[in-house]
mmCIF file of C-alpha atoms in Angstrom:
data_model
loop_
_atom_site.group_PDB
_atom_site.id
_atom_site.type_symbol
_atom_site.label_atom_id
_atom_site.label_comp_id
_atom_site.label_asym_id
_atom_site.label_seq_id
_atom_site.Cartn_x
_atom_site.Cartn_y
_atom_site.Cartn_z
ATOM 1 C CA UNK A 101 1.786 50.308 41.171
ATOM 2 C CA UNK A 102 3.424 47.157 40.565
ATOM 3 C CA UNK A 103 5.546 47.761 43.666
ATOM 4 C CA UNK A 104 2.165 48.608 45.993
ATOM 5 C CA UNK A 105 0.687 45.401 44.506
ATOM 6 C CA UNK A 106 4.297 43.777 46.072
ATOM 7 C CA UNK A 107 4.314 45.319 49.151
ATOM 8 C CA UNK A 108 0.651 44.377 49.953
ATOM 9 C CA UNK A 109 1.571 40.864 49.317
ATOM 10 C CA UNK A 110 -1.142 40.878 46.248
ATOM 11 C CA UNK A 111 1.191 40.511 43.816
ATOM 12 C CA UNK A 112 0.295 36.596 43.396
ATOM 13 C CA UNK A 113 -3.357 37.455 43.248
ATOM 14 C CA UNK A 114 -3.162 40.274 40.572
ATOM 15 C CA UNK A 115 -1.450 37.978 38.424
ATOM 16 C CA UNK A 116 -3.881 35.633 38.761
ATOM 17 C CA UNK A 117 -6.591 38.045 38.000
ATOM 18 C CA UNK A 118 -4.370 38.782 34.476
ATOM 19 C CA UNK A 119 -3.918 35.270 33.664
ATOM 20 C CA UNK A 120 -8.028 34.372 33.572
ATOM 21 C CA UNK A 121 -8.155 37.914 31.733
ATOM 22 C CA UNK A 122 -5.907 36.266 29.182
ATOM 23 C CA UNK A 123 -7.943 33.260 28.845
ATOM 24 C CA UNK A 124 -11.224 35.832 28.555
ATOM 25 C CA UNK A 125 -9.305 37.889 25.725
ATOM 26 C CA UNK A 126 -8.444 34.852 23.908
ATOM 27 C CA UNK A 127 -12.134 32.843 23.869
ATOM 28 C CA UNK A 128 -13.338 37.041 23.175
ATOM 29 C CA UNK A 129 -11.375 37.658 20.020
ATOM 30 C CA UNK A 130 -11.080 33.658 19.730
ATOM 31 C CA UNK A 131 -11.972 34.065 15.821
ATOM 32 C CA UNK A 132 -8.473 36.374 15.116
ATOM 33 C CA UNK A 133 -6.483 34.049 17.361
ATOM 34 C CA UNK A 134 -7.249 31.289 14.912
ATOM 35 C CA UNK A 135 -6.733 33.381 12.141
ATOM 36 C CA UNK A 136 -2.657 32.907 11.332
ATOM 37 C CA UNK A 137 -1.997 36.886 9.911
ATOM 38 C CA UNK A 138 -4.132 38.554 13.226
ATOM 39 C CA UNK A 139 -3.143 35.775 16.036
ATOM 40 C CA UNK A 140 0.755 37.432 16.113
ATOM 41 C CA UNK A 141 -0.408 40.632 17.135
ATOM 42 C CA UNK A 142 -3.123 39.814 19.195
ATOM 43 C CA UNK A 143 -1.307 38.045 21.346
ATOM 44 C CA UNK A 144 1.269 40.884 21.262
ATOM 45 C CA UNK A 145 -1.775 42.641 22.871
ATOM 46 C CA UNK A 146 -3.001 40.005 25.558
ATOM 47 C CA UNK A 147 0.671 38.984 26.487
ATOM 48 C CA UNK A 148 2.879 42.291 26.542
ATOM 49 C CA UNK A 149 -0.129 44.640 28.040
ATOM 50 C CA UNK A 150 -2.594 42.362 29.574
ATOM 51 C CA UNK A 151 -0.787 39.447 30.744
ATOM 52 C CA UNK A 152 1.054 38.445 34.082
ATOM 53 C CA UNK A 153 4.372 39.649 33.351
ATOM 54 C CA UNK A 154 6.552 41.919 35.755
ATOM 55 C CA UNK A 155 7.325 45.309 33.645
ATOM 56 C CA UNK A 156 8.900 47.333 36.177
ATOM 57 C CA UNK A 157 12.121 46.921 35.297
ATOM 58 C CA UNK A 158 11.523 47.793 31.661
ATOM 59 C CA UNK A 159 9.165 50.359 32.386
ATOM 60 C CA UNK A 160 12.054 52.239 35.124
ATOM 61 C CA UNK A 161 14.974 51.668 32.068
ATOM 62 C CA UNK A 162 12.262 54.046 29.799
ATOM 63 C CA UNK A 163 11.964 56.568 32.508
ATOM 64 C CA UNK A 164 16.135 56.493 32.431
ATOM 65 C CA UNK A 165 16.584 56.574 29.009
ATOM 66 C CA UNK A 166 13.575 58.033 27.029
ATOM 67 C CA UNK A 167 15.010 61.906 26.347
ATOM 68 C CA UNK A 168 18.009 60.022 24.860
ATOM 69 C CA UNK A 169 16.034 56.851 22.588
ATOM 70 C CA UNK A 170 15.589 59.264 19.958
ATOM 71 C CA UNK A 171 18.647 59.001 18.892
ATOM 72 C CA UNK A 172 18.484 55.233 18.470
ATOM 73 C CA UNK A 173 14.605 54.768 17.574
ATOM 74 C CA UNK A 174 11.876 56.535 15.394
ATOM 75 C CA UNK A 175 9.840 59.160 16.457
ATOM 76 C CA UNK A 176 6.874 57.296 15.217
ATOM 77 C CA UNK A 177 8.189 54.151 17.394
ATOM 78 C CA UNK A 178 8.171 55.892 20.839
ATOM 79 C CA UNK A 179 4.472 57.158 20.117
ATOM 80 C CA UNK A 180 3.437 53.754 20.077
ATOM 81 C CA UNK A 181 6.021 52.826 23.030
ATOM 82 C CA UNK A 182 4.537 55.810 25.242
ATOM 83 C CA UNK A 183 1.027 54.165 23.956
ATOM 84 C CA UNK A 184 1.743 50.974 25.356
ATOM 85 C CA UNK A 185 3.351 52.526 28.666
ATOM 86 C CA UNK A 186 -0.033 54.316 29.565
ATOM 87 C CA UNK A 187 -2.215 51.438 28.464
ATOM 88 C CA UNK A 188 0.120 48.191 30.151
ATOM 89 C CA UNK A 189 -0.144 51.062 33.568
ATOM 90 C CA UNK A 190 -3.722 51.319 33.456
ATOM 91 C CA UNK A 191 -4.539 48.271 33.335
ATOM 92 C CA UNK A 192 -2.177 47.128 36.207
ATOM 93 C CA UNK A 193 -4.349 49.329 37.996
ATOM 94 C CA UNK A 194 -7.667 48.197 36.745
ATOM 95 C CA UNK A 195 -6.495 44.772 37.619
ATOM 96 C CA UNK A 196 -5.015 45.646 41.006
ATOM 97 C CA UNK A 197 -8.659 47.267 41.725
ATOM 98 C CA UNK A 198 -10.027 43.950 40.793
ATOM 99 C CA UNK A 199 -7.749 41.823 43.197
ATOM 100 C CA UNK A 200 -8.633 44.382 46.139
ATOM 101 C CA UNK A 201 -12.497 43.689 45.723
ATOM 102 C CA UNK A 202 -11.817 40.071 45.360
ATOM 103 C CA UNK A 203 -9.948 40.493 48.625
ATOM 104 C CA UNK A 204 -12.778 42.602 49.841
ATOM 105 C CA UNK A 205 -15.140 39.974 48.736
ATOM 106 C CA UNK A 206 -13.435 37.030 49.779
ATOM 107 C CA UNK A 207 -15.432 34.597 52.605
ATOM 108 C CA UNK A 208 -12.404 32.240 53.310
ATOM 109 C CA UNK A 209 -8.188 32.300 52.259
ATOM 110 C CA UNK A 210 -9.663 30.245 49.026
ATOM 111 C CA UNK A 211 -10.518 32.288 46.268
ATOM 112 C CA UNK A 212 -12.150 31.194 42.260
ATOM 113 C CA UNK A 213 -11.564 33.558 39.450
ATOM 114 C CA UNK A 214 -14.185 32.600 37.184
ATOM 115 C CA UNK A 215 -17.022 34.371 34.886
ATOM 116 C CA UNK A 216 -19.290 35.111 37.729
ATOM 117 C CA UNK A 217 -16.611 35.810 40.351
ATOM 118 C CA UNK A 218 -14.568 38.252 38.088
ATOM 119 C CA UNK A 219 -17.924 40.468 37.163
ATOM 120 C CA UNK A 220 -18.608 41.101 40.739
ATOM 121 C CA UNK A 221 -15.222 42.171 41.123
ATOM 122 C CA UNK A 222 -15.523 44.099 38.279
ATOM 123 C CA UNK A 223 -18.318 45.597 38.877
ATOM 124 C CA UNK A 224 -17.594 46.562 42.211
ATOM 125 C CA UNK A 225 -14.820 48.849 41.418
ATOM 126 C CA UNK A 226 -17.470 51.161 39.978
ATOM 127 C CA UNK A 227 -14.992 52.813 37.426
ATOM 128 C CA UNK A 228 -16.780 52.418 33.373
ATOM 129 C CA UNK A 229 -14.910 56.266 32.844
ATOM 130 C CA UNK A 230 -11.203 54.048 33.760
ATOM 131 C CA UNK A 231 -12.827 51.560 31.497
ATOM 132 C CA UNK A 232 -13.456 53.306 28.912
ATOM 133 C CA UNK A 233 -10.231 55.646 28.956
ATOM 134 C CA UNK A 234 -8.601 51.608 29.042
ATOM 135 C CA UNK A 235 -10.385 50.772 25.700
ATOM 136 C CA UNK A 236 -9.400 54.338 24.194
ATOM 137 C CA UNK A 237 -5.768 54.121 24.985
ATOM 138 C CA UNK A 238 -5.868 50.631 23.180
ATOM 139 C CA UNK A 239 -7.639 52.134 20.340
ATOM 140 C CA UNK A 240 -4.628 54.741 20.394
ATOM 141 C CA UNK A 241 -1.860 52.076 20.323
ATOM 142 C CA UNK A 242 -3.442 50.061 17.570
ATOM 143 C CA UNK A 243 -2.980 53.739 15.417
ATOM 144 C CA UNK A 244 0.390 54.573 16.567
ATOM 145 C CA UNK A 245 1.450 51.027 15.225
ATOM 146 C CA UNK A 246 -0.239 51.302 12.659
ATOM 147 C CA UNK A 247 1.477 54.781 11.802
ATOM 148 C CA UNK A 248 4.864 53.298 12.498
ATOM 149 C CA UNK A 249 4.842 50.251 10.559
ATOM 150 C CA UNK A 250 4.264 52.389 7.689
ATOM 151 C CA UNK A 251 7.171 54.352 8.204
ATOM 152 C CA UNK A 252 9.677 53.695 5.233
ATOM 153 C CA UNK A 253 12.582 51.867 6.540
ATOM 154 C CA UNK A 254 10.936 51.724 9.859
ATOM 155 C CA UNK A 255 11.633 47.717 10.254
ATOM 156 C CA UNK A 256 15.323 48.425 8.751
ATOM 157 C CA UNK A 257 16.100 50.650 11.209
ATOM 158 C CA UNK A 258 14.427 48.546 14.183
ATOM 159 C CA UNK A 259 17.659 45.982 12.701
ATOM 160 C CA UNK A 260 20.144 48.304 12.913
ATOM 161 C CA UNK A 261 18.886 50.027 16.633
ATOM 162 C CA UNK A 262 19.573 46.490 18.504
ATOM 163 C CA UNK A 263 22.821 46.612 18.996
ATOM 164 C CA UNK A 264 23.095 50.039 19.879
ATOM 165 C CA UNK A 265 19.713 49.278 22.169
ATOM 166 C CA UNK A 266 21.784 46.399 23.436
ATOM 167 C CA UNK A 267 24.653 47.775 24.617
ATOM 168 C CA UNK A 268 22.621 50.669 26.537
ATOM 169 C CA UNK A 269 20.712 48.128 28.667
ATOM 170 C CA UNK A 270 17.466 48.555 25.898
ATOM 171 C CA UNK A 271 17.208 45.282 24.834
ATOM 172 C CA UNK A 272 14.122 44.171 26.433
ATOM 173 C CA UNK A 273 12.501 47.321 25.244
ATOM 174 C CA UNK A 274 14.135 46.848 22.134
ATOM 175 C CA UNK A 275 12.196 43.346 21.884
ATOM 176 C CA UNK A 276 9.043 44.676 23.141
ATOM 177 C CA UNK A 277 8.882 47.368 20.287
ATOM 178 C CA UNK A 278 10.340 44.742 17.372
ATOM 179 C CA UNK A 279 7.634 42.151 18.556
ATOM 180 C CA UNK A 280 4.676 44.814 18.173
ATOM 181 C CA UNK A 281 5.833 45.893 14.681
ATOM 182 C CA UNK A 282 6.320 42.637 13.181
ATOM 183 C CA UNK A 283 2.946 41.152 14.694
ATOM 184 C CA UNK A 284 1.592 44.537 13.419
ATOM 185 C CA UNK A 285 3.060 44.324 9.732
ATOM 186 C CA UNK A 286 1.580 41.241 8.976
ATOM 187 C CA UNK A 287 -2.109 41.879 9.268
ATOM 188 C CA UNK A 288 -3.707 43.063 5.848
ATOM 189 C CA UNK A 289 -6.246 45.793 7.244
ATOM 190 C CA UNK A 290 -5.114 47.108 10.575
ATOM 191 C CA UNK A 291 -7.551 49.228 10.911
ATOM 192 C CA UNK A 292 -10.365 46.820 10.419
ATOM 193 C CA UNK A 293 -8.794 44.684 13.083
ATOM 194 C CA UNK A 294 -9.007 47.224 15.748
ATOM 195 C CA UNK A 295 -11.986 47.840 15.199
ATOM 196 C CA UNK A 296 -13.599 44.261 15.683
ATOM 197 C CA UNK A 297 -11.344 44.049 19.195
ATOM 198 C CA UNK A 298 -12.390 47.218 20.238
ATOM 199 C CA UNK A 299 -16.000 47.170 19.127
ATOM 200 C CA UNK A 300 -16.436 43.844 21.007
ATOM 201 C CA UNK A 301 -14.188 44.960 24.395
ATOM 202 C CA UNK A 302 -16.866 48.087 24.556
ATOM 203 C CA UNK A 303 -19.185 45.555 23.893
ATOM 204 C CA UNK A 304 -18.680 43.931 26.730
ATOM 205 C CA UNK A 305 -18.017 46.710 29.331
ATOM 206 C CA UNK A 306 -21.511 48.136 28.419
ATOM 207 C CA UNK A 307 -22.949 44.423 28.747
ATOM 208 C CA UNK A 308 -21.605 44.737 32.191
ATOM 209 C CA UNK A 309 -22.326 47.872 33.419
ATOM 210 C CA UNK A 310 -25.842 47.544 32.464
ATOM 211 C CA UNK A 311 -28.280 47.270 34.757
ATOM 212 C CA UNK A 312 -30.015 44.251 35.553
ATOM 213 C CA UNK A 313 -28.253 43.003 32.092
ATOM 214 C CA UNK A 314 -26.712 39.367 31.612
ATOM 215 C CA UNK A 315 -22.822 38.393 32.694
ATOM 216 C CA UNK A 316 -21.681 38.867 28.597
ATOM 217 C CA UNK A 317 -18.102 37.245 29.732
ATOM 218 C CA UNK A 318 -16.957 33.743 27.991
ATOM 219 C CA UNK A 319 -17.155 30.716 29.863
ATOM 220 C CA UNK A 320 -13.276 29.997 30.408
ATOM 221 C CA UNK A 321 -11.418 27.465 32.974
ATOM 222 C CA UNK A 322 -11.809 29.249 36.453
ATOM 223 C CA UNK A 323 -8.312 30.012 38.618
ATOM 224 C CA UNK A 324 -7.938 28.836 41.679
ATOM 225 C CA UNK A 325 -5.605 30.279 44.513
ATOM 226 C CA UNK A 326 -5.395 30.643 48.484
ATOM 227 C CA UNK A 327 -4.878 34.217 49.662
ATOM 228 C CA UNK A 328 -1.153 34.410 51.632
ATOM 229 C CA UNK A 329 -1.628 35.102 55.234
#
């Protein structure tokens, strides 16, 4: 998808479209970013699955490698990997649906990504079951995490995996998985924190969908960018 998006010459946009998501996620869950023990892993969430990075490298070294990681990583460790795969893939595609309508939408080269610009973009892609299955699969990663971390000797054998991980081309991946679980391990009630982000992001997909209902999205700095020609 990433390589459509590329292609299409919409990479720039999509990324833009992540980066005011990232600013949304952060003033929506703005109370466990200032909190010191949640603000690790949820910016493990907004930055490795929602943010404007470039995965496809990483994501075609798993494709290479993942009947083989077993033997370097837990079992419990790939579920949440294979978690994070589906979810960071959806919502590429959620957000390259978004750029397209913005494109679709557009009056002039100049495009604004703010509250009331994203929403009709949103909105327009007409997809609350992608939405939802979106929400779900972050749901599922939260538990697979959770799961892992309290795998004895999980962290231990994280340690002794990066070298190994290292020297097969894993490292990245290596780093993406270490990152989760040590955001992860430090937060006293899991469970109650995935709950409050994913109560509030249905929340807010509801508050959208509605209709007639109010724009429910944070007031954040807009994002400006000219469409290439």
């Amino acid at each position: 998808m990433q390589n459509i998006a590329l292609e299409a010459g919409l990479q720039p946009l999509v990324q833009s479209v992540q980066k005011w998501q990232t600013l949304r996620m952060h003033a929506t869950h703005q109370a466990l970013l200032n909190d010191p023990l949640h603000a690790p892993a949820l910016q493990f969430f907004v930055e490795q699955i929602y943010g404007p990075q470039n995965f496809s490298q990483r994501d075609a070294d798993i494709i290479r490698v993942v009947p083989k990681m077993h033997k370097y990583m837990p079992n419990k460790a790939l579920s949440s990997l294979a978690s994070a795969l589906r979810l960071q893939a959806l919502s590429f595609e959620l957000d390259y649906a978004v750029a397209i309508k913005f494109v679709e939408q557009a009056t002039s080269e100049f495009i604004v990504i703010d509250r009331q610009s994203y929403a009709q973009a949103y909105l327009a892609g007409d997809n609350l079951s992608l939405r939802q299955e979106q929400i779900a699969l972050l749901n599922t990663l939260g538990i697979n995490l959770r799961e892992a971390v309290a795998v004895k000797g999980v962290t231990m054998m994280l340690a002794l995996s990066k070298h190994p991980a290292k020297v097969k081309g894993l490292f990245t991946l290596h780093q993406f998985l270490q990152n989760g679980f040590k955001a992860f391990k430090k937060i006293p009630n899991s469970e109650l924190f995935m709950q409050n982000i994913v109560t509030k992001e249905q929340c807010l997909a509801s508050l959208l969908f509605a209709p007639q209902g109010e724009n429910p999205l944070p007031y954040v700095p807009s994002i400006e960018m000219t469409l290439e020609t």
